[in-house]
Amino acid sequence: MLLNPFTFHAPKSLSQAVDLYSSLENVKLQAGGTFLLNNLKLLKRKGVKTPKHILSLKKAPELKGIFEEGGMLIIKAMTTMNELFDSPLLTGNMDVLKVAAKNIGTSQIRNMATVGGNLTCRYTWTEMPAIMVGLDADLYFTGQDGKQEILSAEEFFKASAKTDKIFTHAAIKKDPQALIAYRRVKKTPHLDIPLLSLLIKTNPDGKKFKNTRVAINNCVAFGQRDGKLESFIDQSTRSKTLAQEALNHLDEPIYDVRGSDYKKHISRVAIKDAIAGLMEKS
Ligand SMILES: Cc1cc2nc3c(=O)[nH]c(=O)nc-3n(C[C@H](O)[C@H](O)[C@H](O)COP(=O)(O)OP(=O)(O)OC[C@H]3O[C@@H](n4cnc5c(N)ncnc54)[C@H](O)[C@@H]3O)c2cc1C
């Protein structure tokens, strides 16, 4: 299907992108394009007006790369899922990002889809949001006035991932002692989108765990924390029965939202399995 005509802009720096973004009317950002281009087709099919300008972020060097800086892992917005998977920096418990990237879509999608697109596209069936919330990432944005804004991933997704700014990078504080469990359930064997993604991060502390973060994306709402489960895990003594007992301490409304019985069941299976996995590692 031919798209409605638009003007394509490919600025060569972040500042050019910011200038264009603030001056053009009826403009949409393009990262990898995997959702955007589908959307343009969908809107045309529905007879809805499509944007007059597409602003690609692909050529801005400031938006590319993964590196470490003062104990922080910095992942730039235009990093593709395949680049994440190939990064030599994602070692130790940070390899959870590789595991997540490897599971996303198909190899064609992973070649194009970016971390920035995954976090900001406002679809709920994506898994990077729960990962970033669980890892307590900070998300950096540059506004149309050129000013930087920093939001924790938790704040960003609590506010429904709305932004009129350009997301530039995520910063994650490395915590090599933390134990991390990530579980993901796919929707169908054919089109691989997640039904559920779950990340639990915790630190063993004597016979207990501390600083536990449980982030879940039930793919109906955005990635969020289960504070009730976190408190239970932190207050309990580590034991073989912890994974089973934890199921009595879930913040139920998170799992009930438009949840089918299968979805609720699979959440419980994933949580139990993740906690059992953490027990084994500790
Ligand atoms: C068939 C298919 C299967 C998929 N399966 C999975 C899966 O299993 N798991 C999963 O997590 N994801 C999945 N995805 C989603 C995919 O991983 C991408 O995250 C998603 O398609 C958007 O990324 P993109 O880089 O292509 O963004 P684009 O499509 O280019 O952008 C979409 C929108 O995001 C916003 N945006 C993008 N970048 C920025 C930025 N830097 N700053 C501000 N706003 C920005 C803009 O509003 C833009 O219009 C799937 C996608 C498809 C098409």
mmCIF file of C-alpha atoms and ligand atoms in Angstrom:
data_model
loop_
_atom_site.group_PDB
_atom_site.id
_atom_site.type_symbol
_atom_site.label_atom_id
_atom_site.label_comp_id
_atom_site.label_asym_id
_atom_site.label_seq_id
_atom_site.Cartn_x
_atom_site.Cartn_y
_atom_site.Cartn_z
ATOM 1 C CA MET A 1 0.000 0.000 0.000
ATOM 2 C CA LEU A 2 1.287 3.467 -0.895
ATOM 3 C CA LEU A 3 1.494 5.824 2.050
ATOM 4 C CA ASN A 4 -0.010 9.298 1.934
ATOM 5 C CA PRO A 5 2.645 11.809 0.852
ATOM 6 C CA PHE A 6 4.866 13.315 3.554
ATOM 7 C CA THR A 7 8.175 15.131 3.731
ATOM 8 C CA PHE A 8 10.986 13.044 5.152
ATOM 9 C CA HIS A 9 13.619 14.773 7.274
ATOM 10 C CA ALA A 10 16.879 13.136 8.339
ATOM 11 C CA PRO A 11 18.773 15.630 10.524
ATOM 12 C CA LYS A 12 22.442 14.883 11.093
ATOM 13 C CA SER A 13 22.581 15.900 14.754
ATOM 14 C CA LEU A 14 20.389 15.965 17.830
ATOM 15 C CA SER A 15 20.301 19.769 17.846
ATOM 16 C CA GLN A 16 19.088 19.817 14.209
ATOM 17 C CA ALA A 17 16.469 17.237 15.149
ATOM 18 C CA VAL A 18 15.323 19.382 18.088
ATOM 19 C CA ASP A 19 15.118 22.492 15.864
ATOM 20 C CA LEU A 20 13.050 20.684 13.251
ATOM 21 C CA TYR A 21 10.845 19.030 15.841
ATOM 22 C CA SER A 22 9.986 22.387 17.379
ATOM 23 C CA SER A 23 9.453 24.213 14.071
ATOM 24 C CA LEU A 24 7.521 21.676 11.965
ATOM 25 C CA GLU A 25 3.791 21.209 12.329
ATOM 26 C CA ASN A 26 2.082 17.857 12.129
ATOM 27 C CA VAL A 27 5.303 15.899 12.570
ATOM 28 C CA LYS A 28 5.983 12.369 13.817
ATOM 29 C CA LEU A 29 9.323 11.003 15.011
ATOM 30 C CA GLN A 30 10.735 7.901 13.381
ATOM 31 C CA ALA A 31 13.210 5.644 15.165
ATOM 32 C CA GLY A 32 13.360 2.132 13.670
ATOM 33 C CA GLY A 33 10.031 2.693 11.937
ATOM 34 C CA THR A 34 8.595 -0.734 12.805
ATOM 35 C CA PHE A 35 5.467 0.681 14.442
ATOM 36 C CA LEU A 36 5.383 4.068 12.776
ATOM 37 C CA LEU A 37 5.192 2.791 9.207
ATOM 38 C CA ASN A 38 2.515 0.260 10.123
ATOM 39 C CA ASN A 39 0.597 3.045 11.829
ATOM 40 C CA LEU A 40 0.750 5.278 8.781
ATOM 41 C CA LYS A 41 -0.762 2.464 6.705
ATOM 42 C CA LEU A 42 -3.414 1.796 9.328
ATOM 43 C CA LEU A 43 -4.395 5.466 9.570
ATOM 44 C CA LYS A 44 -4.628 5.725 5.784
ATOM 45 C CA ARG A 45 -6.809 2.624 5.638
ATOM 46 C CA LYS A 46 -9.105 4.137 8.269
ATOM 47 C CA GLY A 47 -9.284 7.379 6.311
ATOM 48 C CA VAL A 48 -7.622 9.320 9.141
ATOM 49 C CA LYS A 49 -5.209 12.144 8.276
ATOM 50 C CA THR A 50 -1.542 11.133 8.438
ATOM 51 C CA PRO A 51 1.374 13.371 9.492
ATOM 52 C CA LYS A 52 2.802 15.804 6.951
ATOM 53 C CA HIS A 53 6.374 15.375 8.191
ATOM 54 C CA ILE A 54 8.391 12.385 9.313
ATOM 55 C CA LEU A 55 11.496 13.200 11.322
ATOM 56 C CA SER A 56 13.989 10.345 11.347
ATOM 57 C CA LEU A 57 16.422 10.153 14.272
ATOM 58 C CA LYS A 58 18.648 7.647 12.505
ATOM 59 C CA LYS A 59 21.452 10.001 11.474
ATOM 60 C CA ALA A 60 21.981 11.793 14.793
ATOM 61 C CA PRO A 61 25.244 10.350 16.177
ATOM 62 C CA GLU A 62 24.378 11.556 19.706
ATOM 63 C CA LEU A 63 21.580 8.991 19.808
ATOM 64 C CA LYS A 64 23.741 5.956 19.074
ATOM 65 C CA GLY A 65 25.801 3.595 21.201
ATOM 66 C CA ILE A 66 26.078 1.806 24.495
ATOM 67 C CA PHE A 67 28.793 2.707 26.980
ATOM 68 C CA GLU A 68 29.722 2.834 30.655
ATOM 69 C CA GLU A 69 30.286 6.033 32.589
ATOM 70 C CA GLY A 70 31.000 6.227 36.325
ATOM 71 C CA GLY A 71 29.297 2.949 37.202
ATOM 72 C CA MET A 72 26.337 3.741 34.950
ATOM 73 C CA LEU A 73 25.364 1.866 31.844
ATOM 74 C CA ILE A 74 24.206 4.287 29.175
ATOM 75 C CA ILE A 75 22.007 3.018 26.367
ATOM 76 C CA LYS A 76 21.286 5.517 23.638
ATOM 77 C CA ALA A 77 17.806 5.776 22.148
ATOM 78 C CA MET A 78 18.679 4.544 18.645
ATOM 79 C CA THR A 79 20.353 1.344 19.855
ATOM 80 C CA THR A 80 18.647 -1.520 18.055
ATOM 81 C CA MET A 81 17.617 -4.746 19.744
ATOM 82 C CA ASN A 82 20.330 -6.593 17.809
ATOM 83 C CA GLU A 83 22.992 -4.083 18.899
ATOM 84 C CA LEU A 84 21.879 -4.592 22.494
ATOM 85 C CA PHE A 85 22.178 -8.328 22.033
ATOM 86 C CA ASP A 86 25.677 -8.003 20.521
ATOM 87 C CA SER A 87 27.039 -5.556 23.099
ATOM 88 C CA PRO A 88 30.137 -6.799 24.968
ATOM 89 C CA LEU A 89 29.280 -4.425 27.836
ATOM 90 C CA LEU A 90 26.208 -6.328 28.940
ATOM 91 C CA THR A 91 27.928 -8.821 31.207
ATOM 92 C CA GLY A 92 27.067 -10.205 34.651
ATOM 93 C CA ASN A 93 23.511 -9.426 35.708
ATOM 94 C CA MET A 94 23.205 -6.787 32.945
ATOM 95 C CA ASP A 95 22.927 -9.647 30.460
ATOM 96 C CA VAL A 96 19.201 -9.544 31.260
ATOM 97 C CA LEU A 97 19.033 -6.806 28.607
ATOM 98 C CA LYS A 98 20.485 -9.234 26.072
ATOM 99 C CA VAL A 99 18.026 -11.935 27.033
ATOM 100 C CA ALA A 100 15.142 -9.497 26.607
ATOM 101 C CA ALA A 101 16.458 -8.161 23.297
ATOM 102 C CA LYS A 102 16.919 -11.654 21.901
ATOM 103 C CA ASN A 103 13.297 -12.532 22.630
ATOM 104 C CA ILE A 104 11.773 -9.548 20.871
ATOM 105 C CA GLY A 105 9.880 -10.143 17.617
ATOM 106 C CA THR A 106 11.772 -11.599 14.670
ATOM 107 C CA SER A 107 15.336 -10.964 13.468
ATOM 108 C CA GLN A 108 13.999 -8.421 10.937
ATOM 109 C CA ILE A 109 12.219 -6.534 13.738
ATOM 110 C CA ARG A 110 15.260 -6.732 16.037
ATOM 111 C CA ASN A 111 17.425 -5.255 13.283
ATOM 112 C CA MET A 112 15.246 -2.164 13.068
ATOM 113 C CA ALA A 113 13.423 -1.726 16.385
ATOM 114 C CA THR A 114 15.191 0.577 18.811
ATOM 115 C CA VAL A 115 15.296 0.819 22.586
ATOM 116 C CA GLY A 116 13.917 4.368 22.304
ATOM 117 C CA GLY A 117 11.029 3.230 20.122
ATOM 118 C CA ASN A 118 10.231 0.367 22.458
ATOM 119 C CA LEU A 119 10.091 2.704 25.464
ATOM 120 C CA THR A 120 8.216 5.611 23.922
ATOM 121 C CA CYS A 121 5.872 4.111 21.306
ATOM 122 C CA ARG A 122 3.088 3.802 23.926
ATOM 123 C CA TYR A 123 2.148 0.253 23.015
ATOM 124 C CA THR A 124 1.735 -1.873 26.107
ATOM 125 C CA TRP A 125 2.852 -5.142 24.537
ATOM 126 C CA THR A 126 6.516 -4.284 24.770
ATOM 127 C CA GLU A 127 8.936 -5.594 27.329
ATOM 128 C CA MET A 128 11.663 -2.974 27.755
ATOM 129 C CA PRO A 129 9.370 -0.888 30.017
ATOM 130 C CA ALA A 130 9.229 -3.544 32.774
ATOM 131 C CA ILE A 131 12.971 -4.121 32.376
ATOM 132 C CA MET A 132 13.790 -0.418 32.775
ATOM 133 C CA VAL A 133 11.386 -0.017 35.714
ATOM 134 C CA GLY A 134 12.846 -3.115 37.393
ATOM 135 C CA LEU A 135 16.424 -1.923 36.875
ATOM 136 C CA ASP A 136 15.495 1.541 38.183
ATOM 137 C CA ALA A 137 16.657 3.254 35.000
ATOM 138 C CA ASP A 138 16.572 7.001 34.487
ATOM 139 C CA LEU A 139 15.239 8.146 31.135
ATOM 140 C CA TYR A 140 16.693 11.289 29.530
ATOM 141 C CA PHE A 141 14.749 13.528 27.166
ATOM 142 C CA THR A 142 15.589 16.709 25.253
ATOM 143 C CA GLY A 143 12.700 19.140 24.969
ATOM 144 C CA GLN A 144 11.791 21.250 21.952
ATOM 145 C CA ASP A 145 13.450 24.167 23.783
ATOM 146 C CA GLY A 146 16.691 22.122 23.966
ATOM 147 C CA LYS A 147 16.380 21.590 27.733
ATOM 148 C CA GLN A 148 17.068 18.187 29.260
ATOM 149 C CA GLU A 149 14.524 16.381 31.401
ATOM 150 C CA ILE A 150 15.239 13.268 33.472
ATOM 151 C CA LEU A 151 12.487 10.939 34.639
ATOM 152 C CA SER A 152 12.768 7.600 36.358
ATOM 153 C CA ALA A 153 11.339 4.844 34.177
ATOM 154 C CA GLU A 154 8.796 4.262 36.930
ATOM 155 C CA GLU A 155 7.560 7.880 36.785
ATOM 156 C CA PHE A 156 7.487 7.868 32.992
ATOM 157 C CA PHE A 157 5.314 4.766 32.740
ATOM 158 C CA LYS A 158 3.097 5.831 35.624
ATOM 159 C CA ALA A 159 2.291 8.892 33.494
ATOM 160 C CA SER A 160 1.400 6.563 30.559
ATOM 161 C CA ALA A 161 4.668 7.111 28.679
ATOM 162 C CA LYS A 162 3.485 10.417 27.205
ATOM 163 C CA THR A 163 6.135 12.777 25.923
ATOM 164 C CA ASP A 164 6.479 15.608 23.415
ATOM 165 C CA LYS A 165 10.266 15.490 23.830
ATOM 166 C CA ILE A 166 13.006 13.467 22.153
ATOM 167 C CA PHE A 167 14.118 10.545 24.295
ATOM 168 C CA THR A 168 17.906 10.436 24.124
ATOM 169 C CA HIS A 169 19.102 7.664 26.445
ATOM 170 C CA ALA A 170 18.543 5.442 29.434
ATOM 171 C CA ALA A 171 21.008 5.326 32.345
ATOM 172 C CA ILE A 172 21.139 2.285 34.607
ATOM 173 C CA LYS A 173 23.224 2.151 37.776
ATOM 174 C CA LYS A 174 25.185 -1.085 37.683
ATOM 175 C CA ASP A 175 24.706 -3.242 40.762
ATOM 176 C CA PRO A 176 26.878 -6.337 40.254
ATOM 177 C CA GLN A 177 25.767 -7.877 43.582
ATOM 178 C CA ALA A 178 22.078 -7.793 42.681
ATOM 179 C CA LEU A 179 20.290 -10.940 41.631
ATOM 180 C CA ILE A 180 17.953 -10.553 38.689
ATOM 181 C CA ALA A 181 15.252 -12.830 37.374
ATOM 182 C CA TYR A 182 13.443 -12.081 34.134
ATOM 183 C CA ARG A 183 10.487 -14.034 32.831
ATOM 184 C CA ARG A 184 8.547 -13.497 29.662
ATOM 185 C CA VAL A 185 5.517 -15.206 28.223
ATOM 186 C CA LYS A 186 4.754 -14.865 24.541
ATOM 187 C CA LYS A 187 1.312 -14.358 23.138
ATOM 188 C CA THR A 188 1.256 -16.808 20.266
ATOM 189 C CA PRO A 189 3.901 -19.011 18.669
ATOM 190 C CA HIS A 190 3.389 -17.151 15.361
ATOM 191 C CA LEU A 191 3.575 -13.395 15.923
ATOM 192 C CA ASP A 192 5.910 -13.075 18.822
ATOM 193 C CA ILE A 193 4.629 -10.327 21.075
ATOM 194 C CA PRO A 194 4.721 -10.577 24.849
ATOM 195 C CA LEU A 195 1.712 -11.435 26.964
ATOM 196 C CA LEU A 196 3.664 -10.767 30.085
ATOM 197 C CA SER A 197 7.111 -9.567 31.065
ATOM 198 C CA LEU A 198 8.434 -9.616 34.589
ATOM 199 C CA LEU A 199 11.691 -8.509 36.154
ATOM 200 C CA ILE A 200 12.618 -9.047 39.806
ATOM 201 C CA LYS A 201 15.817 -7.478 41.115
ATOM 202 C CA THR A 202 16.963 -8.056 44.673
ATOM 203 C CA ASN A 203 20.022 -8.114 46.930
ATOM 204 C CA PRO A 204 20.690 -10.988 49.339
ATOM 205 C CA ASP A 205 21.173 -9.682 52.877
ATOM 206 C CA GLY A 206 22.024 -12.388 55.415
ATOM 207 C CA LYS A 207 18.979 -14.640 55.573
ATOM 208 C CA LYS A 208 16.819 -12.082 53.818
ATOM 209 C CA PHE A 209 16.570 -10.107 50.614
ATOM 210 C CA LYS A 210 16.652 -6.316 50.491
ATOM 211 C CA ASN A 211 15.941 -3.522 47.987
ATOM 212 C CA THR A 212 13.685 -5.830 46.000
ATOM 213 C CA ARG A 213 12.035 -4.370 42.892
ATOM 214 C CA VAL A 214 9.300 -6.278 41.116
ATOM 215 C CA ALA A 215 8.363 -4.789 37.760
ATOM 216 C CA ILE A 216 5.647 -6.303 35.689
ATOM 217 C CA ASN A 217 4.104 -5.521 32.354
ATOM 218 C CA ASN A 218 0.872 -7.431 31.920
ATOM 219 C CA CYS A 219 0.725 -5.897 28.439
ATOM 220 C CA VAL A 220 -2.550 -4.166 29.250
ATOM 221 C CA ALA A 221 -1.123 -1.417 31.423
ATOM 222 C CA PHE A 222 2.405 0.012 31.201
ATOM 223 C CA GLY A 223 5.288 -1.474 33.170
ATOM 224 C CA GLN A 224 4.709 -0.964 36.896
ATOM 225 C CA ARG A 225 5.952 -2.132 40.296
ATOM 226 C CA ASP A 226 4.220 -4.554 42.619
ATOM 227 C CA GLY A 227 5.035 -2.814 45.911
ATOM 228 C CA LYS A 228 3.072 -5.314 47.957
ATOM 229 C CA LEU A 229 5.095 -8.235 46.670
ATOM 230 C CA GLU A 230 8.340 -6.263 47.078
ATOM 231 C CA SER A 231 7.573 -5.623 50.786
ATOM 232 C CA PHE A 232 6.682 -9.252 51.354
ATOM 233 C CA ILE A 233 9.936 -10.470 49.807
ATOM 234 C CA ASP A 234 12.040 -7.946 51.777
ATOM 235 C CA GLN A 235 10.340 -8.818 55.075
ATOM 236 C CA SER A 236 10.553 -12.600 54.689
ATOM 237 C CA THR A 237 13.316 -14.957 55.619
ATOM 238 C CA ARG A 238 14.675 -16.831 52.619
ATOM 239 C CA SER A 239 13.205 -20.298 52.552
ATOM 240 C CA LYS A 240 12.216 -23.032 50.139
ATOM 241 C CA THR A 241 8.557 -22.054 50.536
ATOM 242 C CA LEU A 242 9.063 -18.355 49.760
ATOM 243 C CA ALA A 243 8.090 -18.620 46.080
ATOM 244 C CA GLN A 244 4.796 -20.339 46.903
ATOM 245 C CA GLU A 245 4.010 -18.053 49.871
ATOM 246 C CA ALA A 246 4.698 -14.957 47.757
ATOM 247 C CA LEU A 247 1.618 -15.725 45.660
ATOM 248 C CA ASN A 248 -0.548 -14.763 48.640
ATOM 249 C CA HIS A 249 1.018 -11.298 48.654
ATOM 250 C CA LEU A 250 0.415 -9.972 45.152
ATOM 251 C CA ASP A 251 -1.054 -6.574 44.451
ATOM 252 C CA GLU A 252 -4.017 -8.299 42.804
ATOM 253 C CA PRO A 253 -5.449 -5.360 40.756
ATOM 254 C CA ILE A 254 -2.239 -5.321 38.680
ATOM 255 C CA TYR A 255 -2.919 -8.852 37.490
ATOM 256 C CA ASP A 256 -6.702 -8.543 37.265
ATOM 257 C CA VAL A 257 -6.786 -5.688 34.721
ATOM 258 C CA ARG A 258 -8.683 -7.098 31.757
ATOM 259 C CA GLY A 259 -7.012 -10.352 32.680
ATOM 260 C CA SER A 260 -8.198 -13.688 31.379
ATOM 261 C CA ASP A 261 -7.882 -16.642 33.728
ATOM 262 C CA TYR A 262 -4.972 -17.874 31.623
ATOM 263 C CA LYS A 263 -3.209 -14.536 31.956
ATOM 264 C CA LYS A 264 -3.683 -14.472 35.733
ATOM 265 C CA HIS A 265 -2.478 -18.037 35.975
ATOM 266 C CA ILE A 266 0.588 -17.421 33.842
ATOM 267 C CA SER A 267 1.495 -14.343 35.942
ATOM 268 C CA ARG A 268 1.494 -16.524 39.047
ATOM 269 C CA VAL A 269 3.547 -19.207 37.319
ATOM 270 C CA ALA A 270 6.096 -16.609 36.154
ATOM 271 C CA ILE A 271 6.349 -14.939 39.584
ATOM 272 C CA LYS A 272 6.760 -18.229 41.403
ATOM 273 C CA ASP A 273 9.362 -19.401 38.932
ATOM 274 C CA ALA A 274 11.285 -16.112 39.101
ATOM 275 C CA ILE A 275 11.416 -16.152 42.919
ATOM 276 C CA ALA A 276 12.425 -19.813 42.933
ATOM 277 C CA GLY A 277 15.183 -18.884 40.473
ATOM 278 C CA LEU A 278 16.397 -16.099 42.787
ATOM 279 C CA MET A 279 16.396 -18.494 45.733
ATOM 280 C CA GLU A 280 18.576 -20.885 43.781
ATOM 281 C CA LYS A 281 21.042 -18.126 42.876
ATOM 282 C CA SER A 282 21.237 -16.718 46.433
HETATM 283 C C1 LIG B 1 5.672 -7.774 14.366
HETATM 284 C C2 LIG B 1 6.214 -7.090 15.596
HETATM 285 C C3 LIG B 1 6.533 -7.860 16.704
HETATM 286 C C4 LIG B 1 7.022 -7.240 17.846
HETATM 287 N N1 LIG B 1 7.311 -8.011 18.953
HETATM 288 C C5 LIG B 1 7.766 -7.399 20.061
HETATM 289 C C6 LIG B 1 8.080 -8.180 21.233
HETATM 290 O O1 LIG B 1 7.961 -9.388 21.259
HETATM 291 N N2 LIG B 1 8.527 -7.504 22.325
HETATM 292 C C7 LIG B 1 8.670 -6.155 22.339
HETATM 293 O O2 LIG B 1 9.089 -5.604 23.353
HETATM 294 N N3 LIG B 1 8.404 -5.413 21.256
HETATM 295 C C8 LIG B 1 7.949 -6.002 20.121
HETATM 296 N N4 LIG B 1 7.683 -5.235 19.039
HETATM 297 C C9 LIG B 1 7.916 -3.785 19.135
HETATM 298 C C10 LIG B 1 9.322 -3.421 18.627
HETATM 299 O O3 LIG B 1 10.286 -4.033 19.452
HETATM 300 C C11 LIG B 1 9.611 -1.912 18.683
HETATM 301 O O4 LIG B 1 9.841 -1.515 19.974
HETATM 302 C C12 LIG B 1 8.532 -1.048 18.255
HETATM 303 O O5 LIG B 1 8.135 -1.572 17.006
HETATM 304 C C13 LIG B 1 8.927 0.433 18.117
HETATM 305 O O6 LIG B 1 10.296 0.666 17.914
HETATM 306 P P1 LIG B 1 10.849 1.508 16.678
HETATM 307 O O7 LIG B 1 12.261 1.836 16.983
HETATM 308 O O8 LIG B 1 10.615 0.807 15.382
HETATM 309 O O9 LIG B 1 9.965 2.821 16.794
HETATM 310 P P2 LIG B 1 9.181 3.632 15.623
HETATM 311 O O10 LIG B 1 8.150 2.761 15.019
HETATM 312 O O11 LIG B 1 10.144 4.281 14.710
HETATM 313 O O12 LIG B 1 8.530 4.779 16.499
HETATM 314 C C14 LIG B 1 7.254 4.676 17.063
HETATM 315 C C15 LIG B 1 6.971 5.940 17.836
HETATM 316 O O13 LIG B 1 7.729 5.952 19.039
HETATM 317 C C16 LIG B 1 8.071 7.305 19.352
HETATM 318 N N5 LIG B 1 9.545 7.425 19.406
HETATM 319 C C17 LIG B 1 10.458 6.586 18.871
HETATM 320 N N6 LIG B 1 11.696 6.963 19.218
HETATM 321 C C18 LIG B 1 11.560 8.073 19.974
HETATM 322 C C19 LIG B 1 12.480 8.924 20.655
HETATM 323 N N7 LIG B 1 13.802 8.720 20.628
HETATM 324 N N8 LIG B 1 11.975 9.976 21.355
HETATM 325 C C20 LIG B 1 10.647 10.201 21.431
HETATM 326 N N9 LIG B 1 9.731 9.425 20.810
HETATM 327 C C21 LIG B 1 10.184 8.383 20.092
HETATM 328 C C22 LIG B 1 7.494 8.187 18.285
HETATM 329 O O14 LIG B 1 6.214 8.638 18.687
HETATM 330 C C23 LIG B 1 7.359 7.240 17.129
HETATM 331 O O15 LIG B 1 6.413 7.668 16.203
HETATM 332 C C24 LIG B 1 7.213 -5.826 17.884
HETATM 333 C C25 LIG B 1 6.915 -5.067 16.747
HETATM 334 C C26 LIG B 1 6.416 -5.664 15.620
HETATM 335 C C27 LIG B 1 6.121 -4.800 14.423
#
